[in-house]
N, CA and C of each residue as an Amber inpcrd file, in Angstrom:
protein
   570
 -13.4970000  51.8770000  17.6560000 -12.5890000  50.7460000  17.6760000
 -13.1390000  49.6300000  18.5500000 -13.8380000  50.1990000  19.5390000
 -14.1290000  49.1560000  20.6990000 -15.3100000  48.0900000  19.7320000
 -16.0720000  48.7790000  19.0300000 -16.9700000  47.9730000  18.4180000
 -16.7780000  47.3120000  17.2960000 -15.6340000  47.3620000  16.9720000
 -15.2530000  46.3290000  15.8060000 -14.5690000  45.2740000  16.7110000
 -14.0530000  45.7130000  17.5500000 -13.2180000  44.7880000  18.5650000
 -14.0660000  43.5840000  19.0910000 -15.4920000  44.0060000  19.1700000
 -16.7350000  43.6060000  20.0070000 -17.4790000  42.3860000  18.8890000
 -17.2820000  42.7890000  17.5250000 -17.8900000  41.9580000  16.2850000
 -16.1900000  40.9970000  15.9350000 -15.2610000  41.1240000  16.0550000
 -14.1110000  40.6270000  15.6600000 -14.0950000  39.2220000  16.4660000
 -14.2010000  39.8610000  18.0650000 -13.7750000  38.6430000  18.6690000
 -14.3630000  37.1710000  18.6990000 -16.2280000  37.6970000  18.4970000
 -17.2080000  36.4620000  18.4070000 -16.5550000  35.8190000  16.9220000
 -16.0780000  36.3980000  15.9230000 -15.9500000  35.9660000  14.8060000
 -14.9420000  34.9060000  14.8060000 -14.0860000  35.2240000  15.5880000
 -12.7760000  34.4430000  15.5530000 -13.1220000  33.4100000  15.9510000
 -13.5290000  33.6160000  17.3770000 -14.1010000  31.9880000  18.0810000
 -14.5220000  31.4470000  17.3680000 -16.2360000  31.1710000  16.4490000
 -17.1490000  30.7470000  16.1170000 -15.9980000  30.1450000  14.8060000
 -15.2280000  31.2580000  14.1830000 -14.1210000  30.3190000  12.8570000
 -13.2790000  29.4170000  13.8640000 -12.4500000  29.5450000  14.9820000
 -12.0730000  28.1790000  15.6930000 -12.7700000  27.2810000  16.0470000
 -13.9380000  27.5780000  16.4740000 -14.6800000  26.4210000  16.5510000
 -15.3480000  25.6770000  15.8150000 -15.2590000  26.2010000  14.5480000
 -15.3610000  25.2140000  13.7300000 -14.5820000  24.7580000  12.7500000
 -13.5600000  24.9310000  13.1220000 -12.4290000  24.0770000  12.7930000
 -12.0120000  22.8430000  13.5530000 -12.0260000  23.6700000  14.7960000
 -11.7120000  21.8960000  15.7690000 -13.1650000  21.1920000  15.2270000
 -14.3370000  21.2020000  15.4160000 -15.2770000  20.1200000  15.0320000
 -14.8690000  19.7400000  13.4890000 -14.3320000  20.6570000  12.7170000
 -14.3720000  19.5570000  11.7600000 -13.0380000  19.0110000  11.4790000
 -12.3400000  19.0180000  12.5070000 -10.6900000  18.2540000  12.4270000
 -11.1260000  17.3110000  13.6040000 -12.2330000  17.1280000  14.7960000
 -12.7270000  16.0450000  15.2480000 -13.8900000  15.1920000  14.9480000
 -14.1910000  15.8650000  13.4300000 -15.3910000  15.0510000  13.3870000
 -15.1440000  14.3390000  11.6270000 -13.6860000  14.2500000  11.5290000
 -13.2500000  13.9160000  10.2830000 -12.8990000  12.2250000  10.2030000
 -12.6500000  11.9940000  11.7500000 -12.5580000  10.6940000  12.1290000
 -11.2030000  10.1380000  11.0550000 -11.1210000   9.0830000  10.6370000
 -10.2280000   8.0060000   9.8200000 -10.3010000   8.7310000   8.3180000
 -11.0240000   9.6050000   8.2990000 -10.9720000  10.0660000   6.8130000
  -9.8770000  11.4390000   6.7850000  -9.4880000  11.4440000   7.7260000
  -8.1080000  12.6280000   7.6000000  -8.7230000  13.8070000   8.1390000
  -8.1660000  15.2450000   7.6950000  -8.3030000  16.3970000   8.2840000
  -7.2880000  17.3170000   9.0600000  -6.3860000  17.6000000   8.4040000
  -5.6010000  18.3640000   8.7580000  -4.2320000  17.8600000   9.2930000
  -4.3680000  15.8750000   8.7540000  -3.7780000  14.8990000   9.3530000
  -4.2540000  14.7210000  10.5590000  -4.9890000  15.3600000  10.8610000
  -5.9430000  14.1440000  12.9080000  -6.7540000  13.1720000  11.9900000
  -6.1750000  12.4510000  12.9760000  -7.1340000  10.8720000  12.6240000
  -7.1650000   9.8530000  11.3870000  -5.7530000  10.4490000  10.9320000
  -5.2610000   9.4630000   9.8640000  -5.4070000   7.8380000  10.3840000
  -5.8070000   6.8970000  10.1250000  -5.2710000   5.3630000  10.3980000
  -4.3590000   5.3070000  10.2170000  -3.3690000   4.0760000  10.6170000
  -2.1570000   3.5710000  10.2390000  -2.1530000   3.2570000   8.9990000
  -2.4550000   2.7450000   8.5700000  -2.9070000   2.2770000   7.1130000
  -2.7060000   3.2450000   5.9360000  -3.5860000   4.4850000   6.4810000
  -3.3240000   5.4130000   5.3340000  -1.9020000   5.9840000   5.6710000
  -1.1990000   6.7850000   6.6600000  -0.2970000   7.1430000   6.9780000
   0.7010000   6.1240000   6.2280000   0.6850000   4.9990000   6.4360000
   1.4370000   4.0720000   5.7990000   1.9200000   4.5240000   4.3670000
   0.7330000   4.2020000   3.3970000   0.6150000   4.4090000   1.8840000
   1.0100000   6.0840000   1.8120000   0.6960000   6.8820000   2.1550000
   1.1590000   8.1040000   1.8230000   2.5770000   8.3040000   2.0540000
   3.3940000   7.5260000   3.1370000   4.6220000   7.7140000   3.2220000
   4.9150000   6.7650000   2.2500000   4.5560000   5.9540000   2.0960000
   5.4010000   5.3350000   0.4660000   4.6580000   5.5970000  -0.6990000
   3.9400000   6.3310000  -1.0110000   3.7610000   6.9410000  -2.0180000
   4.6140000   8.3390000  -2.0450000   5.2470000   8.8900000  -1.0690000
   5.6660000  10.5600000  -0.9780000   7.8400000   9.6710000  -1.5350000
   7.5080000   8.7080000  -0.8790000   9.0210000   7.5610000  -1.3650000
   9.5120000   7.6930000  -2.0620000  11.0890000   7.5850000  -2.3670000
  11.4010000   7.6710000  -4.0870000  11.7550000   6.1000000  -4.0020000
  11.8780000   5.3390000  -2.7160000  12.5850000   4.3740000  -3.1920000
  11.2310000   3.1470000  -2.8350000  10.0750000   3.7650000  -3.4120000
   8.8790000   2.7880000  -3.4210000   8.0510000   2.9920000  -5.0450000
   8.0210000   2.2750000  -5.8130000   7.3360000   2.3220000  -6.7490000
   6.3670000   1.6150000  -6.7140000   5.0850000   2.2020000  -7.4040000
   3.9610000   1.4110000  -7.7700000   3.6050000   1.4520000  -9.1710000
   3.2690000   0.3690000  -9.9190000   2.8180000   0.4080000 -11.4570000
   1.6890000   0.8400000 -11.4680000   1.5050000   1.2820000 -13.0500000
   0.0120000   1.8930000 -12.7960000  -0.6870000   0.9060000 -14.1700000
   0.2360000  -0.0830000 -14.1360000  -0.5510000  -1.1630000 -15.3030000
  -0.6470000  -2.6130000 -14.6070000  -0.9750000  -3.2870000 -15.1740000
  -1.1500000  -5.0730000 -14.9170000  -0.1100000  -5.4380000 -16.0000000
   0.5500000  -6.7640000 -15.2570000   1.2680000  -6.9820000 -16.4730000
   0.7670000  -7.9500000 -17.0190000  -0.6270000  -8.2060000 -17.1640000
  -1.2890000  -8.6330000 -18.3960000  -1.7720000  -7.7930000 -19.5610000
  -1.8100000  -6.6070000 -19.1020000  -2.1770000  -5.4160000 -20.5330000
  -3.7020000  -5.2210000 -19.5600000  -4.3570000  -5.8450000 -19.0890000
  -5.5330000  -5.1970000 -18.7580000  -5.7030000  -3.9740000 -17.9700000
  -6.4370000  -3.2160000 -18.2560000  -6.6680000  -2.1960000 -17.5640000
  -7.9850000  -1.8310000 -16.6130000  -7.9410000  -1.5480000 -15.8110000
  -8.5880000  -1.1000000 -14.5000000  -8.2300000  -0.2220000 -13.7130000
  -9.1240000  -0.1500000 -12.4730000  -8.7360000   1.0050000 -11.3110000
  -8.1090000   0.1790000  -9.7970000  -7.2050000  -1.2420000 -10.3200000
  -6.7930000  -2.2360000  -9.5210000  -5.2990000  -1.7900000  -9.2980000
  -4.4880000  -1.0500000 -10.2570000  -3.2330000  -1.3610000 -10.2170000
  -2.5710000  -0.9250000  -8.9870000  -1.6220000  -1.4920000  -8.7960000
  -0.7680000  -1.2980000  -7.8180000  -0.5230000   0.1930000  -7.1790000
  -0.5800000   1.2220000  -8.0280000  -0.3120000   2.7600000  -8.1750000
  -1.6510000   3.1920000  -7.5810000  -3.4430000   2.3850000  -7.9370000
  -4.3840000   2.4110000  -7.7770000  -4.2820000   2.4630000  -5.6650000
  -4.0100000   1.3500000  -5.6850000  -4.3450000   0.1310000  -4.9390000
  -3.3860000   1.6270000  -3.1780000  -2.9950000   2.0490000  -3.4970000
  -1.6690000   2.9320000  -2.4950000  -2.9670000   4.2150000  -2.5160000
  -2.9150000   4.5720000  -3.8590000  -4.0480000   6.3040000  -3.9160000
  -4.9240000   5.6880000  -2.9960000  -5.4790000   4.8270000  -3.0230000
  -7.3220000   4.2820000  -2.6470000  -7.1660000   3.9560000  -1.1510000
  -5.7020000   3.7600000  -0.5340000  -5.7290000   2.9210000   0.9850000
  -5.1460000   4.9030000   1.2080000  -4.0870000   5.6020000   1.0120000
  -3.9020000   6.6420000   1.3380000  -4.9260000   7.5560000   1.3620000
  -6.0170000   7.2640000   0.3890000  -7.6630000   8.4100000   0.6030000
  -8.1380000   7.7060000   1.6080000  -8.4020000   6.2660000   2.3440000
  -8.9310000   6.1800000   3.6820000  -9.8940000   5.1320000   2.8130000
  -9.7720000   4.8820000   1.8480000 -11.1050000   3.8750000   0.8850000
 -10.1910000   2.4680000   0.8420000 -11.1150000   1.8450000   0.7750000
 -10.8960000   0.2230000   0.6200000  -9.8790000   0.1760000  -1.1050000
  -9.2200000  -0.8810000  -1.0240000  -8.2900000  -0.8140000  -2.4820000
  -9.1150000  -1.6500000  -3.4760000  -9.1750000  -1.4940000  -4.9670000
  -9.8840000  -2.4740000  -5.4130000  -9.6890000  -3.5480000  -5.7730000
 -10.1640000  -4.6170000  -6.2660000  -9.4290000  -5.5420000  -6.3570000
 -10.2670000  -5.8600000  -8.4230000  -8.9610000  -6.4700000  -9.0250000
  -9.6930000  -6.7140000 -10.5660000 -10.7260000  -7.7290000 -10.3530000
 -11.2560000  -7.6580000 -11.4160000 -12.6260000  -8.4370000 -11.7300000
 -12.3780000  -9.1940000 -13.3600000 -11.4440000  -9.2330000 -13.8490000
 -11.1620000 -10.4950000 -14.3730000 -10.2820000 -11.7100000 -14.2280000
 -10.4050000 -12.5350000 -14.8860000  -9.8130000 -13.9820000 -14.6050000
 -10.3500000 -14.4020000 -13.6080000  -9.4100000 -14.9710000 -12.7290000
  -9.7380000 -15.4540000 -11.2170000 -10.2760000 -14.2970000  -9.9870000
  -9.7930000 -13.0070000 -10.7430000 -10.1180000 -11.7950000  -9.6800000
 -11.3910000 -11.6810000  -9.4530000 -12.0230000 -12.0080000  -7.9870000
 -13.0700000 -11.6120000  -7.5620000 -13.7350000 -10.1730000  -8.2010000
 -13.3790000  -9.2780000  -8.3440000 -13.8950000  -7.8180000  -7.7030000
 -13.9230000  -7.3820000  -6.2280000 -14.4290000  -6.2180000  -6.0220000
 -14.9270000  -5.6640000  -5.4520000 -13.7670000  -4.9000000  -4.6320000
 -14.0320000  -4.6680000  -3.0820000 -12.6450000  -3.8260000  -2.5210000
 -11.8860000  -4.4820000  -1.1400000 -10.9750000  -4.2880000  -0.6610000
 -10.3100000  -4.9750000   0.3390000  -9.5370000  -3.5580000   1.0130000
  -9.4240000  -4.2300000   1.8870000  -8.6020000  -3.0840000   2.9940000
  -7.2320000  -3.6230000   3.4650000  -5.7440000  -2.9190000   2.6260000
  -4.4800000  -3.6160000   2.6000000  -4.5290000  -3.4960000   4.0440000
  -3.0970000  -4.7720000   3.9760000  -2.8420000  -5.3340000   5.7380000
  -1.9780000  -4.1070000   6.1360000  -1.9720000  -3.5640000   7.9360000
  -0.7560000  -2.4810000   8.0250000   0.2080000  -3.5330000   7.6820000
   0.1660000  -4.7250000   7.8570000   1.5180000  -5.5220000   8.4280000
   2.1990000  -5.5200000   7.0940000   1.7320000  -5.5960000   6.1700000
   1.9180000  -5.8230000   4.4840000   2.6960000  -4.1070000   4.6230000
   1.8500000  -3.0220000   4.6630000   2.0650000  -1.6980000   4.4060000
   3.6980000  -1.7110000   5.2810000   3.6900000  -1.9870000   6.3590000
   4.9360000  -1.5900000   7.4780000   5.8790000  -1.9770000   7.0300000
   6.0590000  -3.3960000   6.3670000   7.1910000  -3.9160000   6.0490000
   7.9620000  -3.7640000   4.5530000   6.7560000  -2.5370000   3.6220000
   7.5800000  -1.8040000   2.6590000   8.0690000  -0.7440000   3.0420000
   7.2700000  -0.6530000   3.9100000   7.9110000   1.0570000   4.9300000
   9.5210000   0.6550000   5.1410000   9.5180000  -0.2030000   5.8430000
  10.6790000  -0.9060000   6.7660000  11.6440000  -1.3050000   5.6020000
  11.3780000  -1.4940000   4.7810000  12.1800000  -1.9450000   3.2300000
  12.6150000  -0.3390000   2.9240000  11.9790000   0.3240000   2.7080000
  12.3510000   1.9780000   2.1920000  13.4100000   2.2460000   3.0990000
  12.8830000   1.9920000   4.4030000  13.4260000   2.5440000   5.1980000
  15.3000000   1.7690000   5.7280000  14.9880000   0.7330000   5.0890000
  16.5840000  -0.2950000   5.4040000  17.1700000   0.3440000   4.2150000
  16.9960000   1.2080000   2.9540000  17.3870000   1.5310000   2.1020000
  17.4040000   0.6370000   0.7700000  16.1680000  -0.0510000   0.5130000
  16.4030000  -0.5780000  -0.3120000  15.1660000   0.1010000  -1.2320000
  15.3650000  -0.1230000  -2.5720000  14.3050000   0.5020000  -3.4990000
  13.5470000  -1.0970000  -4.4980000  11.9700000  -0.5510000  -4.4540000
  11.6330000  -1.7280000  -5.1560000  10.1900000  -1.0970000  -5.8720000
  10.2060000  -2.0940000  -6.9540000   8.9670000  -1.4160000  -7.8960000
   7.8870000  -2.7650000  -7.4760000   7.0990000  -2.1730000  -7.3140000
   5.6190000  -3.2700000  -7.0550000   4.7020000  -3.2850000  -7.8550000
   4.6250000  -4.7270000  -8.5560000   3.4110000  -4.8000000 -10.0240000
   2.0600000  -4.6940000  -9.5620000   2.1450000  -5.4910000  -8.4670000
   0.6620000  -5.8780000  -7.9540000   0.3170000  -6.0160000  -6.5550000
  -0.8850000  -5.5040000  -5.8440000  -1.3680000  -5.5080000  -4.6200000
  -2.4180000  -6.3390000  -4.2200000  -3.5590000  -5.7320000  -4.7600000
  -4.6930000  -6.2350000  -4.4450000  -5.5990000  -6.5640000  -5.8420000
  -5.2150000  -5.6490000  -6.7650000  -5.4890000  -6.4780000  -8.1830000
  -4.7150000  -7.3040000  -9.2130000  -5.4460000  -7.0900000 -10.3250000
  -4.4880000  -8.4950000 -11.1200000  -4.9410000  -9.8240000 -11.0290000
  -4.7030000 -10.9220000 -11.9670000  -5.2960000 -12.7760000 -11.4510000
  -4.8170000 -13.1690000 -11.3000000  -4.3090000 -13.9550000 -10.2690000
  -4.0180000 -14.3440000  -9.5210000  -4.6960000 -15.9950000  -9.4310000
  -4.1000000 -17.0150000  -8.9310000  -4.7130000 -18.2320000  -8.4240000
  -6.0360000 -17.6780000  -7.4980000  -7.2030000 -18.4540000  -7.6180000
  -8.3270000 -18.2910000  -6.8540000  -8.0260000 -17.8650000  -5.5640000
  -7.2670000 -18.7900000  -5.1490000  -7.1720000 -18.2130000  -3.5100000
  -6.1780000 -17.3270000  -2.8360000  -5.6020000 -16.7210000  -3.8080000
  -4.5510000 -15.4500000  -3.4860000  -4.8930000 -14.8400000  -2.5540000
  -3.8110000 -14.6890000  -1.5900000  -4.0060000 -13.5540000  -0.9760000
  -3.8040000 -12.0870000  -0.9770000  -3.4120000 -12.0440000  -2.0580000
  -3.5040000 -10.6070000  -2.9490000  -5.2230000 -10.1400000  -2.7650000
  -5.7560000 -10.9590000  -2.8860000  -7.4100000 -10.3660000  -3.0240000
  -7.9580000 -10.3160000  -1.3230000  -6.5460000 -10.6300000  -0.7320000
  -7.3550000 -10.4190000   0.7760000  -6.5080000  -9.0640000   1.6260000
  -5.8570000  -8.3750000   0.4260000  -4.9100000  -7.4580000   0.8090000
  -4.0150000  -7.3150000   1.6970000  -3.5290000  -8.6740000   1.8820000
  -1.9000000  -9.3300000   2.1880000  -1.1330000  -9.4460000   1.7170000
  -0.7460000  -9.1410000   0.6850000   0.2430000  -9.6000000  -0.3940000
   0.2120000  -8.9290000  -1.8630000   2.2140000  -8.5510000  -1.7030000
   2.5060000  -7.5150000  -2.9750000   3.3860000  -8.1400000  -3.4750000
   3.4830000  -8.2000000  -4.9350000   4.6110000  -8.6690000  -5.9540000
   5.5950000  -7.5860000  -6.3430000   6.8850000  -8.4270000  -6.2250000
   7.6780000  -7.0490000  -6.9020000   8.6350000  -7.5600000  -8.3780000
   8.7980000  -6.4360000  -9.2680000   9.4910000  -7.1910000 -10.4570000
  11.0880000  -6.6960000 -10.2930000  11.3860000  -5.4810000  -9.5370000
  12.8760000  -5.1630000 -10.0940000  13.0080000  -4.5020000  -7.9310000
  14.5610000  -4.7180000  -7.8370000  14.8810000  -4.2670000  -6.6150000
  16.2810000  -3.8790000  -6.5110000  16.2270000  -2.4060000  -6.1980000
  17.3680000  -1.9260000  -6.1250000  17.8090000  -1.4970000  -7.5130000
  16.7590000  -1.6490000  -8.7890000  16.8260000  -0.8310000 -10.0540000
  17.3310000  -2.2730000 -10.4640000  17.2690000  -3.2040000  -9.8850000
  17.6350000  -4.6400000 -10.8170000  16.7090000  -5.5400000 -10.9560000
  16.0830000  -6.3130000 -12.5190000  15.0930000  -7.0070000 -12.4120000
  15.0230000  -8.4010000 -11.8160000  14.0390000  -8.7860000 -10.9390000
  14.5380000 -10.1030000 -10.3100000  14.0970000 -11.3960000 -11.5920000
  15.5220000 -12.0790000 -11.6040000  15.8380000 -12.8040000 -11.9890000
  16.5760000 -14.4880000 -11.2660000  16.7040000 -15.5090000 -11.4760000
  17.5720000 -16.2540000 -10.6030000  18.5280000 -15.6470000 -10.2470000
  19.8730000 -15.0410000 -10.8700000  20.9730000 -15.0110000 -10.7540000
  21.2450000 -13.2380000  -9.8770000  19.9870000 -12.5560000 -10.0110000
  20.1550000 -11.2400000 -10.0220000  20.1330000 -11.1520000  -8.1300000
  20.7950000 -10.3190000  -7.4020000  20.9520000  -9.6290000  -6.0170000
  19.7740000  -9.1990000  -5.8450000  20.1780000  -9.3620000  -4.0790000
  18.8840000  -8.4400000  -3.4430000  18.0170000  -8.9360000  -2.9240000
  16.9240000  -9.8620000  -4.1510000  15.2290000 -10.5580000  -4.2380000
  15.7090000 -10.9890000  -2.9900000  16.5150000 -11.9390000  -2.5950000
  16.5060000 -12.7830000  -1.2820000  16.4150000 -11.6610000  -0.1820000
  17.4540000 -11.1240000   0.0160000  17.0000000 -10.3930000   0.9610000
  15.4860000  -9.4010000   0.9400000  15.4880000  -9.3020000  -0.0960000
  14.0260000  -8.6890000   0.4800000  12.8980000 -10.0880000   1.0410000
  13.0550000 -11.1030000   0.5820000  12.3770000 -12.3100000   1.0400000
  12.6210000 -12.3790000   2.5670000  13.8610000 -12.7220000   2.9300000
  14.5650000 -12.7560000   4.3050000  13.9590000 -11.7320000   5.0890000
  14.3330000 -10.6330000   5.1640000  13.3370000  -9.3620000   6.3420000
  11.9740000  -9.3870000   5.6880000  11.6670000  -9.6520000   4.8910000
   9.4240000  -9.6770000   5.0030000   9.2970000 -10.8590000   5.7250000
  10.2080000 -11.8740000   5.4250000  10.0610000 -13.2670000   6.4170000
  10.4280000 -12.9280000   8.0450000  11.2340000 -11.9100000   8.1300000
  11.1370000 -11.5650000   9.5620000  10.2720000 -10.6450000   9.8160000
   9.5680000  -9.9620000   9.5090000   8.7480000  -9.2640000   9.4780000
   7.2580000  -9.6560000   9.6050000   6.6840000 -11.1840000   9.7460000
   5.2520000 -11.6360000   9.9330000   5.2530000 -12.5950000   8.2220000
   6.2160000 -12.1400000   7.0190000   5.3550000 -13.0690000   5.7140000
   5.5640000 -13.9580000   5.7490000   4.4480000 -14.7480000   5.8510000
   4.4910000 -16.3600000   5.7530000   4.3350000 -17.0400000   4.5060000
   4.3710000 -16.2250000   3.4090000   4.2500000 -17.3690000   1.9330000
   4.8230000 -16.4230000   1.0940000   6.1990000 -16.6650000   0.7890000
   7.4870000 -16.0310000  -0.2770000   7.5760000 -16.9700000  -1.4160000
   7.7540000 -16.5900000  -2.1260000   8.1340000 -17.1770000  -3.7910000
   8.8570000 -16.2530000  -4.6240000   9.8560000 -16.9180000  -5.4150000
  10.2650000 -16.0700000  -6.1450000  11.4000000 -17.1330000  -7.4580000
  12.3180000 -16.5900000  -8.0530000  12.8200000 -17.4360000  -9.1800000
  12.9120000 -18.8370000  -8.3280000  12.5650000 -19.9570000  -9.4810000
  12.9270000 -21.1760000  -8.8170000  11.3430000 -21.6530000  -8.4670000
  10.4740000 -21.0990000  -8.3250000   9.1890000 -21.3790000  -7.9220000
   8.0330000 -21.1170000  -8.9250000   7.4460000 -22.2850000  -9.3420000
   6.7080000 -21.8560000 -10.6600000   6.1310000 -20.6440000 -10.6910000
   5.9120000 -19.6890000 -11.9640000   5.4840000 -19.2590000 -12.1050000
   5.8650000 -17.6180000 -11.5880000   6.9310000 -17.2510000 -10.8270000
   7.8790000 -16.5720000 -10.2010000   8.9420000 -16.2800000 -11.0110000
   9.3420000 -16.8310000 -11.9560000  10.8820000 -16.5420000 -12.5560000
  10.8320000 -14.8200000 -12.5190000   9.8270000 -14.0870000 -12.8900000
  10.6410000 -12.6690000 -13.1990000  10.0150000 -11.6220000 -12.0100000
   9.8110000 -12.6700000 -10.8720000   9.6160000 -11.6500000  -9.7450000
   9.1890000 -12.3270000  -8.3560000   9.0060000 -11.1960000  -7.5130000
   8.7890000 -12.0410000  -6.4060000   7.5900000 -11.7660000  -5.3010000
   6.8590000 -12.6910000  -4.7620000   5.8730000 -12.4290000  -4.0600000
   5.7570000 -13.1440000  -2.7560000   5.4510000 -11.8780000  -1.5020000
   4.9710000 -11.5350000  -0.4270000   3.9150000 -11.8380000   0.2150000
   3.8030000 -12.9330000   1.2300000   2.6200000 -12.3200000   1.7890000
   2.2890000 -12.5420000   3.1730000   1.2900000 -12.1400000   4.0890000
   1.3610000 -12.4740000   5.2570000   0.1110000 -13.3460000   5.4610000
  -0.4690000 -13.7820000   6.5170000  -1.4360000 -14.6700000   6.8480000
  -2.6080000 -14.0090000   6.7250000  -3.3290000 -15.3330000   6.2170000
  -4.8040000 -15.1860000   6.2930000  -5.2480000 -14.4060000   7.3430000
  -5.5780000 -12.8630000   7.2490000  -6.9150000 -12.1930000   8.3360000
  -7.7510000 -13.9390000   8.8880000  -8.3520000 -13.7870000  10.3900000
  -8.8350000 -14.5680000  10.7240000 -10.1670000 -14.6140000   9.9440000
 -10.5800000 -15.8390000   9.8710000 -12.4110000 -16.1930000   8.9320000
 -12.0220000 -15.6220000   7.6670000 -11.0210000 -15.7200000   7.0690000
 -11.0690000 -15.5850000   5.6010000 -10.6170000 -16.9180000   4.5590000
């Protein structure tokens, strides 16, 4: 007995110890949850949400690995989100704002429910800040589609406006009639 006792114990250690190195050497890419970013922690709690939706289309019909549904998987794996590559869409990838992420948190969390078309892909005017991963569009809130006349859109405008967003639009603002968009400030040098 003593000598299995004698081969058991080195075994155990050498399996703990390499577990802590690789739950400290996993850094921002996760591991057992050590070392999640804010960022990802963010997107995984509103992706795990019932009262956070993400589309998994464009509502132009195009298809890519941009959509909104995309754009949450890609910041919750610890990877940059992508952004589309037609129309005005640059390509390539962006890293969503927490401040953007917190204040759907903070929306879930005031109890309100909202479906989001678009993040970081989609075309957008050239200088969107959608492509600088500041800014999300939403089409329906609280299971109602935003419309002029329809509840809610404002207040969700009102707390993202207390919340850091500095450029809201929604019915009444070209190009806005059937939804509404978010966003916060230009990252500095962008």
């Amino acid at each position: 007995m003593k000598s299995k006792l004698s081969l058991f114990l080195p075994l155990v250690f050498v399996l703990g110890l390499a577990v802590v190195v690789s739950c400290s050497s996993s850094g921002s890419k996760g591991g057992m949850g050590i070392g999640k970013s804010s960022r990802q922690r963010l997107a995984i709690a509103l992706l795990e949400s019932p009262r956070a939706q993400f589309a998994n289309y464009h509502v132009s019909g195009r298809r890519d690995n941009a959509t909104a549904l995309d754009n949450m998987k890609q910041t919750a794996a610890g990877v940059p989100a992508a952004r589309s590559s037609y129309g005005t869409a640059p390509g390539g990838y962006v890293q969503l704002h927490p401040d953007m992420l917190r204040a759907m948190k903070i929306l879930t969390d005031k109890g309100y429910s909202f479906h989001v078309t678009s993040i970081a892909g989609s075309s957008h005017s050239s200088r969107s800040r959608h492509y600088l991963g500041t800014a999300f569009d939403v089409n329906k809130v609280n299971g109602v589609p935003v419309r002029s006349g329809s509840p809610y859109w404002r207040e969700v405008i009102r707390i993202c406006e207390g919340l850091g967003a500095t450029e809201t639009l929604g019915p009444g603002d070209r190009g806005h009639s059937t939804h509404i968009h978010v966003a916060w400030p230009r990252p500095p040098g962008m």
